[in-house]
Amino acid sequence: MLAVTAVAFLMFRYVGDPVRAMAREDSSVEERQELARALGLDQPVAVQYGKFVARVVALDFGISYRNHRPVAALIGERLPATLEIVFVATVLALAFGVPLGVLCALRPDGLAARAVQAVSLIGISTPTFVVGIALILVFAVTLKVLPSFGRGEVVTLGWWTTGFLTPSGIASLVLPSVTLCLFQMTLIMRLVRSEMIDVLSTDYIRFARARGLPRRYIHFKLALRNALMPVITVTGLQIGSLVAFAIVTETVFQWPGMGLLFIQAIYFVDIPVMAAYLLFVGFLFVFLNTVVDVLYALVDPRLRVRS
Amino acid sequence: MSQRIFRSLPPVAAMLAVAAAALSAAGAADAKTLKWSSQGDIATFDPYAHTESFTSNMHHHVYDPLVRRSRSLEIEPALATKWSSVAPDRWRFELRRGVKFHNGNAFTADDVVASITRLLDPDARARGNLSNVAKAERVDDYTVDFVTKGPYPLLLNDLSGIFIMDKEWLEANNALKPGNLTTGATTYASTNANGTGPFKLVSYQPDSRTVLEVNTGWWDKPAHNLTRIEFRPIKSDATRVAALLSGEIDMIAPAPLQDLARIGATSGFKVIEEPSLRLIFLGLNWRPELVGQPGVKNPLLDLKVRQALWHAIDLDTIQRRVMRGKSRNVGTMVAPPVPGYSAGLDQPLAFDAAKAKALLTEAGYPSGFKVNLSCPNDRYINDEQTCVAVAGMWSRLGLQVDLKTESRATYFPKVDKGETDIYMLGWATLPPMDGYSVLSALMATRKGGFGGNNPNGLSDPAVDDLATKSAVELDETKRRAMLTESFRIAREKVYFLPLHQQPVAWATKSNVELPQFADEYVRLWFAKVD
């Protein structure tokens, strides 16, 4: 995490000058120097970094240069939107990716498997923003059945806002989460397929077949369970990338999540917001890696520590 | 049987009538809601905590200034009804009586004084917008004096962008002081608002939606027929256009240039456009050596070279191809509605490649020279493409142009530090909407309050003299003559290479009637929805 702070901080030296973005267009040189002093930008880099780390350790992310609001509040406001879309995208990806992968593995030469494979190539190679815009054109502009942007009506539960409880909120979730899940779904599908094919050709599956065990039991209890190990790793890490990749999807659909906040922060050189976002994403990856390690133990009995 | 039906008819009919009435009421209310979108959200609802014109634009629907811009962009009374200069550095304003804030508080001189004090606080980001005012003084309940730092002709221009807040409301919410970046203090006013304006703030969800509702107690007779405004920012151009075409929103401002033809051709929608005040030009390096060519004498110091560069730019082609016929070519540094403009000066040097070549040869550069051309790629309309075109035209002249384009976040600091040789800049003279802004910020030598955007050493004593004198000239005719004179000098000596006024283009559904303004402000208190 300390490395993340250092990299984040160093990057900000090169993304631009917040003073220019904050000052009036026809401001005088004095006005701008005064602003730089107020921000502490006139001090040596080492001093600035020291103060930055000290504040982060105290969990104080400062206030946004752009709108004078606490960064923690801004992130808290956007977190539910991003997490909801990432959650839906992950569920969709698993719900469609795993069965399709199994299908492709069981009948690799079947017509359905070939069709799924072909479509998955498109899914893995089309950039997110193209998919997003295409979906908007079809479902919002031409068919007019789904909203093209935003979160719809949201319900506030404490500090959390959710779109799951209103019809417009759920309708709004469809296009962005499909866009976001497409890449991950194809990835999971292809991974399940290749792992399953590997596992199905191993000796114990052959023995199981020879023993006359039911097919369902062999495929889903024995084969799939063993094929899922790498899928868990990838899904776990992919949740992290989904949060990060959500930047593009959120921009295309004007989804008021953290990605959109980050994009605007870059545009305005809003350093406190950028720093907090990067730290959050760094933390998320560390956290997800830990969770994945724990899940391994649940799925794979060999990894459990015998007491 | 038939009797039974007959008997049950009246209640059914009554129910239908009620339902119909409810529907038409809902329909009428819906019809008066305007949903619109722009590319970014407002920064904050605190009028003194930002310097963005778009944010000011939104605040103007909720807050009123003392004087405002009319439909023809002239200054007219708003919260102040009359004003006069009682001494060279003292202006007296008579305030409108009977005005109420949205929470019912009465508007008085105390509110003006508290607002101006809050704005002039060292922590207020926007205090530069009123930098020539020393203080505001209460005379009686409905009279306020503004004390300026010396004679100052542009006070009304400045005040047209200063919104008045409610003293009691600020006190009650502990917001008399603005937020402070150094200490991290935040303020209630950044997410709440209580103004005197034509609309009230109902809700503000950043990046998602801002809802305003009509203020039926507004002091002015409304020229609009709206009951509700929903603002939904959409960053992506393609999505914003899609949202309009799918009918989810009624208006987009701005509309992307490349989609105007398509929107205009779709039935049920229309495009409105006109040249904006923002004028795009190229600035030059005036130091002895170029940044890109250290050790070599700066060729741009030669008037003939500068004339050659101007003659070599084919503005018509840029206008037709890059700007798709939507821009207006210019020869001077301000747009027509701005004080100081003179039609006689608004002639670019004609495109003449042979003449340009001859001038360059006369200047001693028959085979051209090497020079950097720096441009932003996300600030002005088609900025990068414009620079690519200019670079191509200069290459044909024999120059070796090193074109550098980058994002605004890194580009402007570079320009500001004088690390560019020929650079693109756009200037709209806002907020004062006056030629003095060009003279003082771009043309006068960088010193004291002058030359804030003159980073590359342009210095002409005659221009400096005009800047100093026009800053305190209270006779409007004389003052405008000084501004025009400075623009004449700039054109004659080719201090800048003006290119064009970029267009302002909006798109709406056919049932929206809305006047457009050259300062790119969206003034929905003039909007009508059928």
mmCIF file of N, CA and C in Angstrom, chain A residues 115-152:
data_model
loop_
_atom_site.group_PDB
_atom_site.id
_atom_site.type_symbol
_atom_site.label_atom_id
_atom_site.label_comp_id
_atom_site.label_asym_id
_atom_site.label_seq_id
_atom_site.Cartn_x
_atom_site.Cartn_y
_atom_site.Cartn_z
ATOM 1 N N ALA A 115 -21.128 -21.983 -32.071
ATOM 2 C CA ALA A 115 -21.757 -20.658 -32.133
ATOM 3 C C ALA A 115 -21.322 -19.828 -30.923
ATOM 4 N N VAL A 116 -21.367 -20.430 -29.724
ATOM 5 C CA VAL A 116 -20.988 -19.709 -28.510
ATOM 6 C C VAL A 116 -19.537 -19.254 -28.605
ATOM 7 N N GLN A 117 -18.679 -20.150 -29.107
ATOM 8 C CA GLN A 117 -17.262 -19.830 -29.247
ATOM 9 C C GLN A 117 -17.060 -18.619 -30.157
ATOM 10 N N ALA A 118 -17.789 -18.616 -31.279
ATOM 11 C CA ALA A 118 -17.639 -17.533 -32.250
ATOM 12 C C ALA A 118 -18.075 -16.219 -31.623
ATOM 13 N N VAL A 119 -19.229 -16.250 -30.949
ATOM 14 C CA VAL A 119 -19.738 -15.022 -30.341
ATOM 15 C C VAL A 119 -18.776 -14.537 -29.253
ATOM 16 N N SER A 120 -18.189 -15.508 -28.529
ATOM 17 C CA SER A 120 -17.311 -15.113 -27.433
ATOM 18 C C SER A 120 -16.073 -14.391 -27.957
ATOM 19 N N LEU A 121 -15.650 -14.742 -29.174
ATOM 20 C CA LEU A 121 -14.505 -14.038 -29.762
ATOM 21 C C LEU A 121 -14.835 -12.562 -29.939
ATOM 22 N N ILE A 122 -16.066 -12.311 -30.402
ATOM 23 C CA ILE A 122 -16.487 -10.913 -30.573
ATOM 24 C C ILE A 122 -16.506 -10.230 -29.206
ATOM 25 N N GLY A 123 -17.056 -10.945 -28.217
ATOM 26 C CA GLY A 123 -17.171 -10.369 -26.878
ATOM 27 C C GLY A 123 -15.822 -9.993 -26.315
ATOM 28 N N ILE A 124 -14.814 -10.813 -26.583
ATOM 29 C CA ILE A 124 -13.520 -10.574 -25.955
ATOM 30 C C ILE A 124 -12.725 -9.516 -26.700
ATOM 31 N N SER A 125 -13.097 -9.272 -27.969
ATOM 32 C CA SER A 125 -12.251 -8.377 -28.764
ATOM 33 C C SER A 125 -12.885 -7.015 -29.034
ATOM 34 N N THR A 126 -14.177 -6.837 -28.687
ATOM 35 C CA THR A 126 -14.796 -5.532 -28.954
ATOM 36 C C THR A 126 -14.566 -4.602 -27.761
ATOM 37 N N PRO A 127 -14.103 -3.378 -28.016
ATOM 38 C CA PRO A 127 -13.906 -2.456 -26.894
ATOM 39 C C PRO A 127 -15.225 -2.113 -26.203
ATOM 40 N N THR A 128 -15.143 -1.890 -24.890
ATOM 41 C CA THR A 128 -16.337 -1.653 -24.083
ATOM 42 C C THR A 128 -17.192 -0.499 -24.606
ATOM 43 N N PHE A 129 -16.527 0.599 -25.012
ATOM 44 C CA PHE A 129 -17.341 1.764 -25.376
ATOM 45 C C PHE A 129 -18.130 1.511 -26.656
ATOM 46 N N VAL A 130 -17.565 0.672 -27.551
ATOM 47 C CA VAL A 130 -18.296 0.346 -28.781
ATOM 48 C C VAL A 130 -19.539 -0.462 -28.438
ATOM 49 N N VAL A 131 -19.357 -1.471 -27.572
ATOM 50 C CA VAL A 131 -20.491 -2.292 -27.149
ATOM 51 C C VAL A 131 -21.549 -1.406 -26.511
ATOM 52 N N GLY A 132 -21.112 -0.513 -25.621
ATOM 53 C CA GLY A 132 -22.043 0.363 -24.904
ATOM 54 C C GLY A 132 -22.849 1.215 -25.854
ATOM 55 N N ILE A 133 -22.155 1.886 -26.778
ATOM 56 C CA ILE A 133 -22.847 2.774 -27.713
ATOM 57 C C ILE A 133 -23.797 1.974 -28.600
ATOM 58 N N ALA A 134 -23.349 0.779 -29.031
ATOM 59 C CA ALA A 134 -24.209 -0.047 -29.884
ATOM 60 C C ALA A 134 -25.479 -0.434 -29.122
ATOM 61 N N LEU A 135 -25.322 -0.835 -27.860
ATOM 62 C CA LEU A 135 -26.499 -1.202 -27.061
ATOM 63 C C LEU A 135 -27.435 -0.010 -26.899
ATOM 64 N N ILE A 136 -26.857 1.172 -26.661
ATOM 65 C CA ILE A 136 -27.692 2.376 -26.502
ATOM 66 C C ILE A 136 -28.482 2.630 -27.779
ATOM 67 N N LEU A 137 -27.794 2.535 -28.924
ATOM 68 C CA LEU A 137 -28.471 2.807 -30.191
ATOM 69 C C LEU A 137 -29.629 1.843 -30.404
ATOM 70 N N VAL A 138 -29.393 0.561 -30.110
ATOM 71 C CA VAL A 138 -30.434 -0.429 -30.372
ATOM 72 C C VAL A 138 -31.574 -0.302 -29.358
ATOM 73 N N PHE A 139 -31.233 -0.348 -28.060
ATOM 74 C CA PHE A 139 -32.286 -0.473 -27.049
ATOM 75 C C PHE A 139 -32.870 0.856 -26.586
ATOM 76 N N ALA A 140 -32.123 1.938 -26.687
ATOM 77 C CA ALA A 140 -32.661 3.213 -26.223
ATOM 78 C C ALA A 140 -33.182 4.054 -27.376
ATOM 79 N N VAL A 141 -32.375 4.218 -28.437
ATOM 80 C CA VAL A 141 -32.774 5.133 -29.501
ATOM 81 C C VAL A 141 -33.773 4.475 -30.450
ATOM 82 N N THR A 142 -33.496 3.230 -30.899
ATOM 83 C CA THR A 142 -34.367 2.601 -31.885
ATOM 84 C C THR A 142 -35.600 1.964 -31.228
ATOM 85 N N LEU A 143 -35.363 1.088 -30.242
ATOM 86 C CA LEU A 143 -36.492 0.378 -29.639
ATOM 87 C C LEU A 143 -37.155 1.165 -28.509
ATOM 88 N N LYS A 144 -36.422 2.108 -27.941
ATOM 89 C CA LYS A 144 -36.929 2.943 -26.839
ATOM 90 C C LYS A 144 -37.468 2.105 -25.674
ATOM 91 N N VAL A 145 -36.814 0.989 -25.331
ATOM 92 C CA VAL A 145 -37.296 0.170 -24.232
ATOM 93 C C VAL A 145 -36.476 0.358 -22.956
ATOM 94 N N LEU A 146 -35.234 0.811 -23.078
ATOM 95 C CA LEU A 146 -34.394 0.959 -21.894
ATOM 96 C C LEU A 146 -33.781 2.350 -21.878
ATOM 97 N N PRO A 147 -33.521 2.897 -20.703
ATOM 98 C CA PRO A 147 -32.914 4.225 -20.639
ATOM 99 C C PRO A 147 -31.463 4.194 -21.140
ATOM 100 N N SER A 148 -31.015 5.297 -21.731
ATOM 101 C CA SER A 148 -29.673 5.314 -22.310
ATOM 102 C C SER A 148 -28.616 5.736 -21.296
ATOM 103 N N PHE A 149 -29.029 6.341 -20.189
ATOM 104 C CA PHE A 149 -28.004 6.826 -19.263
ATOM 105 C C PHE A 149 -28.577 6.930 -17.853
ATOM 106 N N GLY A 150 -27.674 7.079 -16.885
ATOM 107 C CA GLY A 150 -28.080 7.376 -15.515
ATOM 108 C C GLY A 150 -28.510 6.137 -14.745
ATOM 109 N N ARG A 151 -28.948 6.360 -13.515
ATOM 110 C CA ARG A 151 -29.292 5.263 -12.610
ATOM 111 C C ARG A 151 -30.783 5.119 -12.391
ATOM 112 N N GLY A 152 -31.592 5.975 -12.991
ATOM 113 C CA GLY A 152 -33.028 5.929 -12.714
ATOM 114 C C GLY A 152 -33.304 6.426 -11.308
#
